[in-house]
Amino acid sequence: SRGNPESSLKSGNALALVQSMALQFVSGLQQSYVKLIEDVGTGTINMLKDFAAVPRVAMIVGESNRSYMKEFSGDDLSSVNRVIVDVGNPLAKTTAGRVQMAEQMLQMGLIKTPEQYIGIINHGKLETMTDGIDKQLLLTKAENEKLIAGESPVAVFTEPHSLHIKEHRDVLSDPDLKNDPDLVMRVQAHIQEHINLLRTTDPATLQMLGEQPLAPLQAPPPNMPSPDQMVNQSGMGQLNPVMQPQATAAMAAQNPAIMEGTIMPQPAAPPAPFNALPTNPADLLPQG
């Protein structure tokens, strides 16, 4: 950590491990310092609630690290009880740790642009690559709460449908919730919306969004011909064995002599140019 590592430490992973162990060694002092910051912040909030009668202006860092000016007074802070400090990853505070994280993410394919790689090297923040998936996870949790509350959220084609389907499926993992038939219907209907969007959305658009399109449902087969049509078109010799008794009954209804045994169904005439071939087995025997 002082810049004079042992001669056996050559790789970046080993150097990053040495620095992380050095930071872990002072973790007790760091915890005390964090507790001090929390107490000072809580005391400042309590003083503002008691004495900030005149509106004041403060700069606030909001979503995606965007800063803006906000006017407030003591009454606006009445619902704040304490201040909690969250310490970042110590490894991301060192240059060796940031290089290690960037190299590992580059090998895993998580870094898509040079700007993301340079951003991790410079400040070690991973929000640029995880912000999208974090927002989708928050969206799925909010939709799950709406489904449980009796609402029916709407699915859009730009959402990661496979992620939403898996997250909404977890609603029915609770045995008590699974016994609610109305909730089961709402969850299944919402999941079906995502499936329908995977079938109906332009496949090129889904591929750009990283989703696998589903093949559209095939149309049902046309109605099968009736036994009379099958007999008239192809004859008894080419009937389906399952349909043959029905065809025989249809022929018998048209000509009762068939059932009496006096008339046998005639074989179908072969098409041209085979119409001159014999159709009766007796014609194949030698004559004379």
Tab-separated table of C-alpha atoms in Angstrom:
chain	number	residue	atom	x	y	z
A	1	SER	CA	0.000	0.000	0.000
A	2	ARG	CA	2.980	2.329	0.533
A	3	GLY	CA	4.087	1.660	-3.037
A	4	ASN	CA	6.760	-0.924	-2.206
A	5	PRO	CA	5.115	-4.349	-2.647
A	6	GLU	CA	6.947	-7.626	-2.345
A	7	SER	CA	8.832	-8.860	-5.382
A	8	SER	CA	6.567	-11.906	-5.685
A	9	LEU	CA	3.498	-9.750	-6.270
A	10	LYS	CA	3.410	-9.212	-10.024
A	11	SER	CA	-0.202	-9.510	-11.139
A	12	GLY	CA	-2.852	-6.860	-10.809
A	13	ASN	CA	-5.109	-9.220	-8.839
A	14	ALA	CA	-2.421	-9.729	-6.182
A	15	LEU	CA	-1.807	-6.000	-5.844
A	16	ALA	CA	-5.537	-5.341	-5.591
A	17	LEU	CA	-5.793	-7.987	-2.869
A	18	VAL	CA	-3.013	-6.315	-0.877
A	19	GLN	CA	-4.762	-2.955	-1.033
A	20	SER	CA	-8.151	-4.444	-0.097
A	21	MET	CA	-6.551	-6.166	2.921
A	22	ALA	CA	-4.977	-2.875	3.975
A	23	LEU	CA	-8.364	-1.166	3.780
A	24	GLN	CA	-9.977	-4.009	5.723
A	25	PHE	CA	-7.334	-3.604	8.431
A	26	VAL	CA	-8.624	-0.099	9.211
A	27	SER	CA	-12.301	-1.142	9.013
A	28	GLY	CA	-12.798	-0.505	12.739
A	29	LEU	CA	-11.673	3.101	12.423
A	30	GLN	CA	-13.784	3.461	9.307
A	31	GLN	CA	-16.916	2.215	11.097
A	32	SER	CA	-16.363	4.724	13.889
A	33	TYR	CA	-15.947	7.516	11.347
A	34	VAL	CA	-19.165	6.491	9.575
A	35	LYS	CA	-21.016	6.516	12.907
A	36	LEU	CA	-19.682	10.019	13.563
A	37	ILE	CA	-20.928	11.250	10.172
A	38	GLU	CA	-24.381	9.740	10.831
A	39	ASP	CA	-24.618	11.435	14.239
A	40	VAL	CA	-23.552	14.806	12.835
A	41	GLY	CA	-26.052	14.505	9.961
A	42	THR	CA	-28.896	13.520	12.294
A	43	GLY	CA	-28.098	16.405	14.622
A	44	THR	CA	-28.027	18.857	11.718
A	45	ILE	CA	-31.454	17.674	10.549
A	46	ASN	CA	-32.897	18.047	14.034
A	47	MET	CA	-31.542	21.602	14.317
A	48	LEU	CA	-33.016	22.521	10.936
A	49	LYS	CA	-36.410	21.111	11.960
A	50	ASP	CA	-36.398	23.297	15.087
A	51	PHE	CA	-34.916	26.559	13.811
A	52	ALA	CA	-35.261	26.677	9.999
A	53	ALA	CA	-38.373	28.819	9.924
A	54	VAL	CA	-37.136	30.880	6.956
A	55	PRO	CA	-36.952	28.947	3.649
A	56	ARG	CA	-33.472	27.890	2.631
A	57	VAL	CA	-31.962	26.661	-0.629
A	58	ALA	CA	-29.807	23.553	-0.936
A	59	MET	CA	-28.210	21.677	-3.813
A	60	ILE	CA	-29.430	18.100	-3.995
A	61	VAL	CA	-28.032	15.215	-6.012
A	62	GLY	CA	-30.954	13.264	-7.405
A	63	GLU	CA	-31.450	10.317	-9.706
A	64	SER	CA	-28.531	9.411	-11.995
A	65	ASN	CA	-26.316	11.885	-10.075
A	66	ARG	CA	-28.190	14.875	-11.494
A	67	SER	CA	-27.973	17.933	-9.234
A	68	TYR	CA	-30.639	20.616	-8.822
A	69	MET	CA	-31.560	23.412	-6.418
A	70	LYS	CA	-34.342	22.799	-3.910
A	71	GLU	CA	-35.980	25.210	-1.459
A	72	PHE	CA	-37.007	23.804	1.923
A	73	SER	CA	-37.903	24.750	5.484
A	74	GLY	CA	-38.012	22.977	8.823
A	75	ASP	CA	-41.514	21.674	8.209
A	76	ASP	CA	-40.333	19.852	5.054
A	77	LEU	CA	-37.930	17.805	7.208
A	78	SER	CA	-40.502	16.791	9.826
A	79	SER	CA	-40.711	13.206	8.506
A	80	VAL	CA	-36.911	12.665	8.580
A	81	ASN	CA	-35.824	10.833	11.732
A	82	ARG	CA	-32.177	9.959	11.150
A	83	VAL	CA	-29.345	9.960	8.634
A	84	ILE	CA	-27.764	6.701	7.415
A	85	VAL	CA	-24.385	6.657	5.655
A	86	ASP	CA	-23.644	3.898	3.156
A	87	VAL	CA	-19.958	3.269	2.490
A	88	GLY	CA	-18.928	2.324	-1.016
A	89	ASN	CA	-16.748	-0.593	-2.024
A	90	PRO	CA	-13.194	0.044	-0.774
A	91	LEU	CA	-11.800	-1.854	-3.732
A	92	ALA	CA	-13.430	0.651	-6.094
A	93	LYS	CA	-11.551	3.474	-4.354
A	94	THR	CA	-8.149	2.223	-5.498
A	95	THR	CA	-6.703	2.341	-8.989
A	96	ALA	CA	-5.703	-1.340	-8.946
A	97	GLY	CA	-9.198	-2.366	-7.853
A	98	ARG	CA	-10.858	-0.320	-10.579
A	99	VAL	CA	-8.552	-1.803	-13.214
A	100	GLN	CA	-9.353	-5.305	-11.973
A	101	MET	CA	-13.117	-4.685	-12.113
A	102	ALA	CA	-12.859	-3.188	-15.588
A	103	GLU	CA	-10.826	-6.124	-16.913
A	104	GLN	CA	-13.204	-8.708	-15.465
A	105	MET	CA	-16.272	-6.931	-16.846
A	106	LEU	CA	-14.563	-6.624	-20.228
A	107	GLN	CA	-13.956	-10.392	-20.287
A	108	MET	CA	-17.566	-11.086	-19.286
A	109	GLY	CA	-18.860	-8.863	-22.084
A	110	LEU	CA	-20.570	-6.419	-19.732
A	111	ILE	CA	-18.632	-3.411	-21.058
A	112	LYS	CA	-19.986	-2.420	-24.466
A	113	THR	CA	-18.316	0.942	-25.176
A	114	PRO	CA	-14.893	2.515	-24.474
A	115	GLU	CA	-16.649	5.216	-22.457
A	116	GLN	CA	-17.877	2.628	-19.956
A	117	TYR	CA	-14.362	1.187	-19.579
A	118	ILE	CA	-12.818	4.624	-19.010
A	119	GLY	CA	-15.624	5.543	-16.617
A	120	ILE	CA	-14.868	2.550	-14.380
A	121	ILE	CA	-11.144	3.286	-14.444
A	122	ASN	CA	-11.694	6.932	-13.494
A	123	HIS	CA	-14.376	6.789	-10.800
A	124	GLY	CA	-15.207	3.081	-10.287
A	125	LYS	CA	-18.968	3.592	-10.522
A	126	LEU	CA	-20.959	0.708	-11.948
A	127	GLU	CA	-24.277	2.535	-12.251
A	128	THR	CA	-23.734	3.159	-15.965
A	129	MET	CA	-23.994	-0.578	-16.677
A	130	THR	CA	-26.461	-1.649	-14.024
A	131	ASP	CA	-28.866	1.283	-14.108
A	132	GLY	CA	-31.059	-0.255	-16.819
A	133	ILE	CA	-31.469	-3.647	-15.202
A	134	ASP	CA	-32.006	-2.033	-11.781
A	135	LYS	CA	-34.860	0.069	-13.159
A	136	GLN	CA	-36.475	-2.994	-14.738
A	137	LEU	CA	-36.245	-4.928	-11.470
A	138	LEU	CA	-37.855	-2.026	-9.623
A	139	LEU	CA	-40.564	-1.909	-12.296
A	140	THR	CA	-41.335	-5.608	-11.964
A	141	LYS	CA	-41.552	-5.313	-8.168
A	142	ALA	CA	-43.942	-2.363	-8.495
A	143	GLU	CA	-46.082	-4.316	-10.965
A	144	ASN	CA	-46.141	-7.304	-8.617
A	145	GLU	CA	-47.423	-5.054	-5.853
A	146	LYS	CA	-50.128	-3.714	-8.177
A	147	LEU	CA	-51.166	-7.238	-9.137
A	148	ILE	CA	-51.493	-8.205	-5.490
A	149	ALA	CA	-53.462	-5.005	-4.793
A	150	GLY	CA	-56.005	-5.870	-7.504
A	151	GLU	CA	-54.685	-3.713	-10.372
A	152	SER	CA	-53.737	-4.880	-13.875
A	153	PRO	CA	-50.539	-3.237	-15.195
A	154	VAL	CA	-50.031	-2.889	-18.938
A	155	ALA	CA	-47.094	-4.486	-20.761
A	156	VAL	CA	-45.252	-2.615	-23.551
A	157	PHE	CA	-43.144	-4.083	-26.329
A	158	THR	CA	-39.896	-2.370	-25.207
A	159	GLU	CA	-39.740	-4.234	-21.891
A	160	PRO	CA	-37.472	-7.273	-21.309
A	161	HIS	CA	-40.311	-9.784	-21.507
A	162	SER	CA	-38.329	-12.820	-20.337
A	163	LEU	CA	-37.267	-10.971	-17.173
A	164	HIS	CA	-40.807	-9.744	-16.492
A	165	ILE	CA	-42.286	-13.223	-16.976
A	166	LYS	CA	-39.849	-14.760	-14.473
A	167	GLU	CA	-40.351	-11.980	-11.925
A	168	HIS	CA	-44.166	-12.058	-12.189
A	169	ARG	CA	-44.085	-15.822	-11.844
A	170	ASP	CA	-42.668	-15.391	-8.330
A	171	VAL	CA	-45.931	-13.779	-7.200
A	172	LEU	CA	-47.584	-17.201	-7.314
A	173	SER	CA	-44.734	-18.805	-5.365
A	174	ASP	CA	-46.507	-17.814	-2.140
A	175	PRO	CA	-49.007	-20.578	-1.238
A	176	ASP	CA	-51.425	-18.062	0.285
A	177	LEU	CA	-51.420	-15.850	-2.809
A	178	LYS	CA	-51.712	-18.858	-5.082
A	179	ASN	CA	-55.040	-19.765	-3.493
A	180	ASP	CA	-56.561	-16.462	-4.638
A	181	PRO	CA	-58.229	-17.279	-8.002
A	182	ASP	CA	-58.598	-13.613	-8.990
A	183	LEU	CA	-54.908	-12.946	-8.396
A	184	VAL	CA	-53.937	-16.036	-10.380
A	185	MET	CA	-56.053	-14.846	-13.303
A	186	ARG	CA	-54.503	-11.352	-13.194
A	187	VAL	CA	-50.954	-12.714	-13.084
A	188	GLN	CA	-51.583	-15.182	-15.897
A	189	ALA	CA	-53.269	-12.516	-18.017
A	190	HIS	CA	-50.333	-10.138	-17.555
A	191	ILE	CA	-47.808	-12.857	-18.382
A	192	GLN	CA	-49.849	-13.702	-21.479
A	193	GLU	CA	-49.561	-10.058	-22.559
A	194	HIS	CA	-45.779	-10.382	-22.566
A	195	ILE	CA	-46.003	-13.653	-24.513
A	196	ASN	CA	-48.318	-12.062	-27.083
A	197	LEU	CA	-45.888	-9.158	-27.505
A	198	LEU	CA	-43.088	-11.655	-28.142
A	199	ARG	CA	-45.233	-13.142	-30.921
A	200	THR	CA	-46.590	-9.966	-32.517
A	201	THR	CA	-43.726	-7.455	-32.211
A	202	ASP	CA	-41.355	-7.017	-35.150
A	203	PRO	CA	-38.618	-9.686	-34.726
A	204	ALA	CA	-35.916	-7.197	-35.755
A	205	THR	CA	-37.002	-4.844	-32.970
A	206	LEU	CA	-36.963	-7.659	-30.395
A	207	GLN	CA	-33.479	-8.724	-31.482
A	208	MET	CA	-32.201	-5.164	-31.066
A	209	LEU	CA	-33.636	-5.192	-27.544
A	210	GLY	CA	-31.967	-8.534	-26.791
A	211	GLU	CA	-35.179	-10.565	-26.744
A	212	GLN	CA	-35.839	-13.853	-28.526
A	213	PRO	CA	-39.011	-13.543	-30.651
A	214	LEU	CA	-41.556	-16.343	-30.523
A	215	ALA	CA	-43.026	-17.908	-33.639
A	216	PRO	CA	-46.621	-16.851	-34.310
A	217	LEU	CA	-49.345	-19.368	-33.669
A	218	GLN	CA	-50.197	-21.478	-36.702
A	219	ALA	CA	-53.693	-21.373	-38.137
A	220	PRO	CA	-55.823	-24.462	-37.434
A	221	PRO	CA	-55.910	-27.007	-40.274
A	222	PRO	CA	-58.856	-26.761	-42.671
A	223	ASN	CA	-61.884	-29.007	-42.208
A	224	MET	CA	-61.318	-32.544	-43.373
A	225	PRO	CA	-63.498	-33.690	-46.296
A	226	SER	CA	-66.538	-35.744	-45.569
A	227	PRO	CA	-66.516	-39.512	-46.202
A	228	ASP	CA	-68.661	-39.049	-49.318
A	229	GLN	CA	-66.129	-36.615	-50.753
A	230	MET	CA	-63.264	-38.952	-49.955
A	231	VAL	CA	-65.063	-41.846	-51.681
A	232	ASN	CA	-65.933	-39.794	-54.744
A	233	GLN	CA	-62.424	-38.370	-55.069
A	234	SER	CA	-60.151	-41.300	-54.328
A	235	GLY	CA	-62.226	-44.476	-54.024
A	236	MET	CA	-62.289	-47.096	-51.319
A	237	GLY	CA	-58.748	-48.292	-52.031
A	238	GLN	CA	-57.186	-45.022	-50.837
A	239	LEU	CA	-59.394	-44.289	-47.829
A	240	ASN	CA	-57.943	-43.742	-44.402
A	241	PRO	CA	-58.536	-46.933	-42.367
A	242	VAL	CA	-60.234	-44.886	-39.667
A	243	MET	CA	-62.590	-43.243	-42.174
A	244	GLN	CA	-63.235	-46.389	-44.235
A	245	PRO	CA	-66.180	-47.724	-42.122
A	246	GLN	CA	-67.860	-44.340	-42.319
A	247	ALA	CA	-67.342	-44.231	-46.085
A	248	THR	CA	-68.782	-47.729	-46.437
A	249	ALA	CA	-71.836	-46.721	-44.444
A	250	ALA	CA	-72.267	-43.639	-46.637
A	251	MET	CA	-72.061	-45.743	-49.793
A	252	ALA	CA	-74.526	-48.240	-48.336
A	253	ALA	CA	-76.953	-45.446	-47.607
A	254	GLN	CA	-76.796	-44.381	-51.246
A	255	ASN	CA	-77.076	-47.923	-52.617
A	256	PRO	CA	-78.667	-50.528	-50.275
A	257	ALA	CA	-77.553	-53.342	-52.572
A	258	ILE	CA	-74.022	-52.968	-51.220
A	259	MET	CA	-75.105	-54.064	-47.750
A	260	GLU	CA	-76.946	-57.060	-49.221
A	261	GLY	CA	-73.768	-58.309	-50.888
A	262	THR	CA	-75.099	-58.164	-54.436
A	263	ILE	CA	-72.890	-55.221	-55.450
A	264	MET	CA	-69.305	-54.841	-54.409
A	265	PRO	CA	-67.606	-51.436	-54.369
A	266	GLN	CA	-65.596	-50.997	-57.537
A	267	PRO	CA	-61.935	-50.040	-57.337
A	268	ALA	CA	-61.001	-46.557	-58.392
A	269	ALA	CA	-59.854	-46.049	-61.965
A	270	PRO	CA	-56.148	-45.112	-62.125
A	271	PRO	CA	-55.322	-41.735	-63.650
A	272	ALA	CA	-53.710	-41.303	-67.061
A	273	PRO	CA	-51.407	-42.656	-68.425
A	274	PHE	CA	-52.075	-45.674	-66.173
A	275	ASN	CA	-55.775	-45.874	-67.044
A	276	ALA	CA	-55.119	-48.824	-69.390
A	277	LEU	CA	-53.595	-51.016	-66.688
A	278	PRO	CA	-55.714	-53.873	-65.242
A	279	THR	CA	-57.497	-53.147	-61.989
A	280	ASN	CA	-58.887	-56.655	-61.373
A	281	PRO	CA	-56.494	-59.324	-60.035
A	282	ALA	CA	-58.143	-61.856	-62.377
A	283	ASP	CA	-56.940	-59.882	-65.383
A	284	LEU	CA	-53.366	-60.571	-64.360
A	285	LEU	CA	-53.747	-64.364	-64.715
A	286	PRO	CA	-52.673	-65.951	-68.017
A	287	GLN	CA	-55.627	-66.405	-70.415
A	288	GLY	CA	-56.399	-69.777	-72.060
